[in-house]
Amino acid sequence: MKIAILHYHLRPGGVTTVIRRQIKALSGYADLLVITGEEPPSPMGVPVTVIPHAGYDGPGAFAHGKEEPSADSAAQAIQSAIRDAFGGDCDVLHVHNPTLRKNSRFLKVLRILQDRGLKLFLHVHDLGEDGRPRSYFHADDYPPDCHYGVLNGRDYRALLESGLKPEGLHLLFNSVTPLEVPSGSADRRGAVYPVRAIRRKNIGEALLLSLFLPPGERLSVTLPPTSERDFPPYEAWRGFARDRDLPVAFEAGLQSSLPDILAASRCVITTSLKEG
């Protein structure tokens, strides 16, 4: 079986972790290709083709004077990458988070690929309709005649009520695998909030909780945002913490691995407004 996996980027985070686990689970059972809009920061263990047309778009996404690609050219680039890798079309194009408007052409691209005979599996981690109005496709319909996968029962019920058929909708819980954490020191200190610091992760409450740590300990927030619009509130929280001398370290995950951070920490916290 030939499977192509498509996502906007492969930066560290939840969706990339899911993709890595899918690659591991399918290794030996299928030929795999990953298509992404950006050069990955680390190897994926399978061939990766970078197609900028498949990445985030919006203001500043393309060099000055460079024409923004059309949906047709983006679809052609994706299908060409698949055919170059497999000698023909894949059996399944597994697309992660296609219904978020991170790329304004994305639904049109998928419809074109469908018209060219590619079979789609759309793996929905987040919905624009779920409190993310800037990520909502206002005009384009979701692709029909394909299969969808969701992470939880609430999203499953919502899409059924929206008209999807049960035989084309699949409940795919995120797998939880044991995390190998070094034994660490006997004197574990501080707390860790292992998230990308975007709005729905409720960074303000995390900063408040840092005040209740024992003297000399700190809260580590692991990752910065990746979306341009998430940076102003993120920088505001960093400035807030700095101005008040709060015991908080941002971007700890860029300096150390998550297992090492956990091994040195007393506990993990979560304050998220919404999770998958």
Coordinates of C-alpha atoms in Angstrom, one line a residue:
M1 CA 0.0 0.0 0.0
K2 CA 1.2 3.5 -0.8
I3 CA 0.3 6.3 1.6
A4 CA 1.2 10.0 1.3
I5 CA 0.9 12.1 4.4
L6 CA 0.3 15.8 3.9
H7 CA 0.6 18.6 6.5
Y8 CA 1.5 22.3 6.4
H9 CA 4.7 21.9 8.4
L10 CA 6.6 19.4 10.7
R11 CA 7.5 21.7 13.5
P12 CA 7.6 20.3 17.0
G13 CA 4.1 19.9 18.4
G14 CA 1.1 17.8 18.6
V15 CA 0.2 17.1 15.0
T16 CA 3.9 16.3 14.1
T17 CA 4.0 13.9 17.1
V18 CA 0.8 12.2 15.7
I19 CA 2.5 11.9 12.2
R20 CA 5.6 10.4 13.7
R21 CA 3.6 7.8 15.5
Q22 CA 1.6 7.0 12.4
I23 CA 4.9 6.5 10.5
K24 CA 6.1 4.2 13.2
A25 CA 2.9 2.2 13.2
L26 CA 2.8 1.9 9.4
S27 CA 6.5 1.1 9.0
G28 CA 6.9 -2.3 7.2
Y29 CA 3.2 -2.3 6.2
A30 CA 3.1 0.5 3.7
D31 CA 5.3 2.7 1.5
L32 CA 5.3 6.2 2.9
L33 CA 5.9 9.7 1.7
V34 CA 5.5 12.9 3.8
I35 CA 4.7 16.1 1.9
T36 CA 5.0 19.4 3.8
G37 CA 5.3 23.1 3.3
E38 CA 8.5 23.6 5.2
E39 CA 11.8 21.9 5.6
P40 CA 11.4 19.7 8.7
P41 CA 13.7 20.6 11.6
S42 CA 14.6 16.9 12.1
P43 CA 14.4 13.7 10.1
M44 CA 11.1 11.9 9.9
G45 CA 12.5 8.4 9.1
V46 CA 10.8 8.3 5.7
P47 CA 11.2 10.3 2.5
V48 CA 10.0 14.0 2.9
T49 CA 9.1 16.3 0.0
V50 CA 8.9 20.0 0.7
I51 CA 6.4 21.9 -1.4
P52 CA 6.0 25.6 -0.2
H53 CA 2.6 25.7 -2.0
A54 CA 1.4 23.3 0.8
G55 CA 2.5 25.5 3.7
Y56 CA 0.9 28.4 5.5
D57 CA 0.0 31.4 3.4
G58 CA -1.3 34.9 4.1
P59 CA 0.5 38.3 4.4
G60 CA 4.2 37.9 4.1
A61 CA 4.1 34.2 3.2
F62 CA 5.6 34.8 -0.3
A63 CA 8.6 36.8 -1.2
H64 CA 8.0 40.4 -2.4
G65 CA 7.2 40.4 -6.1
K66 CA 6.7 36.6 -6.2
E67 CA 3.3 35.5 -7.5
E68 CA 1.2 33.5 -5.1
P69 CA 0.6 30.0 -6.5
S70 CA -2.8 29.0 -7.7
A71 CA -4.8 26.0 -6.4
D72 CA -4.1 24.2 -9.7
S73 CA -0.3 24.7 -9.5
A74 CA -0.3 23.6 -5.8
A75 CA -2.3 20.5 -6.7
Q76 CA 0.0 19.7 -9.6
A77 CA 3.0 20.0 -7.3
I78 CA 1.6 17.7 -4.7
Q79 CA 0.5 15.0 -7.3
S80 CA 3.9 15.2 -9.1
A81 CA 5.7 14.6 -5.7
I82 CA 3.5 11.6 -5.1
R83 CA 4.1 10.2 -8.6
D84 CA 7.9 10.8 -8.4
A85 CA 8.0 8.9 -5.1
F86 CA 5.7 6.0 -6.0
G87 CA 5.8 5.8 -9.8
G88 CA 2.1 6.6 -9.8
D89 CA -0.7 7.9 -7.6
C90 CA -0.9 6.8 -4.0
D91 CA -3.6 4.6 -2.5
V92 CA -4.5 7.2 0.1
L93 CA -3.6 10.8 0.6
H94 CA -3.8 11.3 4.4
V95 CA -4.2 15.0 5.1
H96 CA -3.8 16.5 8.5
N97 CA -5.9 19.5 9.6
P98 CA -7.1 20.5 6.1
T99 CA -10.2 22.2 7.4
L100 CA -8.2 25.0 9.2
R101 CA -7.7 28.0 6.9
K102 CA -4.0 28.0 7.4
N103 CA -3.7 27.9 3.6
S104 CA -6.5 29.8 1.9
R105 CA -6.3 27.5 -1.2
F106 CA -6.3 24.2 0.6
L107 CA -9.8 23.0 0.1
K108 CA -9.7 23.9 -3.6
V109 CA -6.4 22.0 -3.8
L110 CA -8.0 18.9 -2.3
R111 CA -11.0 19.1 -4.6
I112 CA -8.7 19.3 -7.6
L113 CA -6.7 16.3 -6.3
Q114 CA -10.0 14.4 -5.9
D115 CA -11.0 15.2 -9.5
R116 CA -7.6 13.8 -10.5
G117 CA -8.5 10.5 -8.9
L118 CA -6.7 10.7 -5.5
K119 CA -8.5 9.2 -2.5
L120 CA -8.5 11.4 0.6
F121 CA -8.5 10.7 4.3
L122 CA -8.9 14.0 6.2
H123 CA -7.6 13.8 9.7
V124 CA -9.2 16.7 11.7
H125 CA -7.3 17.7 14.9
D126 CA -9.0 21.1 15.2
L127 CA -12.1 22.8 13.7
G128 CA -12.2 26.4 12.8
E129 CA -15.9 26.5 13.8
D130 CA -14.8 25.6 17.4
G131 CA -13.9 29.1 18.6
R132 CA -11.3 29.8 15.9
P133 CA -13.2 32.2 13.5
R134 CA -10.0 33.4 11.7
S135 CA -9.3 29.8 10.7
Y136 CA -12.8 29.1 9.3
F137 CA -13.3 28.6 5.6
H138 CA -16.3 30.8 4.9
A139 CA -17.0 30.0 1.3
D140 CA -15.5 26.7 0.4
D141 CA -17.4 23.4 1.2
Y142 CA -15.6 20.6 2.8
P143 CA -14.6 17.9 0.3
P144 CA -17.3 15.2 -0.1
D145 CA -16.9 11.6 -1.0
C146 CA -13.9 11.0 1.2
H147 CA -13.2 9.7 4.7
Y148 CA -12.8 11.9 7.8
G149 CA -11.1 11.1 11.1
V150 CA -11.6 13.0 14.4
L151 CA -10.0 12.8 17.8
N152 CA -12.9 12.7 20.2
G153 CA -16.5 11.8 20.7
R154 CA -17.7 15.4 20.7
D155 CA -16.2 16.2 17.2
Y156 CA -17.5 12.8 16.0
R157 CA -21.1 13.7 17.0
A158 CA -20.8 17.2 15.6
L159 CA -19.8 16.0 12.2
L160 CA -22.4 13.3 12.2
E161 CA -25.0 16.0 12.9
S162 CA -23.5 18.1 10.1
G163 CA -24.4 15.4 7.6
L164 CA -21.4 13.0 7.4
K165 CA -22.2 9.3 7.1
P166 CA -21.0 7.0 9.8
E167 CA -19.2 4.7 7.3
G168 CA -17.1 7.7 6.3
L169 CA -16.3 9.1 9.7
H170 CA -13.8 7.5 12.1
L171 CA -13.0 8.1 15.7
L172 CA -9.2 8.0 16.1
F173 CA -8.1 8.7 19.6
N174 CA -4.6 10.1 19.9
S175 CA -2.4 7.3 21.0
V176 CA -0.6 7.6 24.3
T177 CA 2.7 5.9 24.5
P178 CA 5.1 5.7 27.5
L179 CA 7.5 8.5 27.6
E180 CA 11.0 7.4 28.5
V181 CA 12.1 9.9 31.1
P182 CA 15.6 9.8 32.6
S183 CA 15.7 9.1 36.3
G184 CA 16.8 12.7 37.0
S185 CA 18.1 14.0 40.2
A186 CA 16.7 13.2 43.6
D187 CA 16.0 16.9 44.0
R188 CA 13.4 17.6 41.3
R189 CA 12.4 21.3 41.2
G190 CA 9.8 23.5 39.6
A191 CA 6.9 22.7 37.3
V192 CA 6.6 22.3 33.5
Y193 CA 3.7 23.3 31.2
P194 CA 4.4 21.2 28.1
V195 CA 2.6 23.2 25.4
R196 CA 2.9 25.6 22.5
A197 CA 2.1 28.9 24.1
I198 CA -1.0 29.9 22.1
R199 CA -4.2 31.6 23.4
R200 CA -6.2 28.5 24.2
K201 CA -3.4 27.2 26.4
N202 CA -4.3 29.9 28.9
I203 CA -0.8 31.2 29.6
G204 CA -2.1 33.8 32.1
E205 CA -3.3 31.1 34.5
A206 CA 0.0 29.3 34.2
L207 CA 1.8 32.5 35.2
L208 CA -0.5 32.9 38.1
L209 CA 0.3 29.3 39.3
S210 CA 4.0 30.1 39.1
L211 CA 3.5 32.3 42.2
F212 CA 2.6 29.3 44.3
L213 CA 5.9 27.4 43.6
P214 CA 8.3 27.2 46.5
P215 CA 11.0 29.9 46.6
G216 CA 13.8 29.3 44.1
E217 CA 11.7 27.1 41.8
R218 CA 10.3 28.1 38.4
L219 CA 7.7 27.2 35.8
S220 CA 9.0 26.1 32.4
V221 CA 6.7 26.7 29.3
T222 CA 8.1 24.5 26.6
L223 CA 7.4 26.0 23.1
P224 CA 6.6 29.3 21.4
P225 CA 3.8 29.9 18.9
T226 CA 4.3 29.2 15.2
S227 CA 1.4 31.3 13.8
E228 CA 2.2 35.0 13.2
R229 CA -1.1 36.2 14.9
D230 CA -0.2 34.2 18.1
F231 CA 3.0 36.1 18.7
P232 CA 1.7 39.5 19.9
P233 CA -0.2 38.0 22.9
Y234 CA 2.7 35.6 23.5
E235 CA 5.2 38.5 23.6
A236 CA 2.8 40.4 25.9
W237 CA 2.8 37.5 28.4
R238 CA 6.6 37.3 28.2
G239 CA 6.8 41.0 28.9
F240 CA 4.3 40.7 31.7
A241 CA 6.3 37.9 33.3
R242 CA 9.6 39.7 32.9
D243 CA 8.3 43.1 34.3
R244 CA 7.0 41.4 37.4
D245 CA 10.0 39.1 37.8
L246 CA 7.9 36.0 37.7
P247 CA 9.7 32.6 38.1
V248 CA 8.9 31.5 34.5
A249 CA 11.1 30.2 31.7
F250 CA 9.7 30.4 28.2
E251 CA 10.8 28.2 25.3
A252 CA 12.4 25.7 27.6
G253 CA 11.7 23.0 25.0
L254 CA 14.0 24.7 22.5
Q255 CA 16.9 24.3 24.9
S256 CA 16.3 20.8 26.3
S257 CA 14.3 17.7 25.3
L258 CA 10.9 17.1 27.0
P259 CA 12.1 14.0 28.8
D260 CA 15.0 15.9 30.3
I261 CA 12.8 18.7 31.3
L262 CA 10.3 16.3 32.9
A263 CA 13.1 14.5 34.7
A264 CA 14.2 17.7 36.4
S265 CA 10.7 18.9 37.3
R266 CA 8.6 18.3 40.4
C267 CA 5.3 18.2 38.5
V268 CA 3.4 18.9 35.3
I269 CA 0.5 21.4 35.1
T270 CA -2.2 22.1 32.5
T271 CA -4.5 25.2 32.3
S272 CA -5.7 24.8 28.7
L273 CA -9.1 26.3 27.7
K274 CA -9.6 23.6 25.1
E275 CA -7.8 20.5 24.1
G276 CA -8.2 17.9 21.3

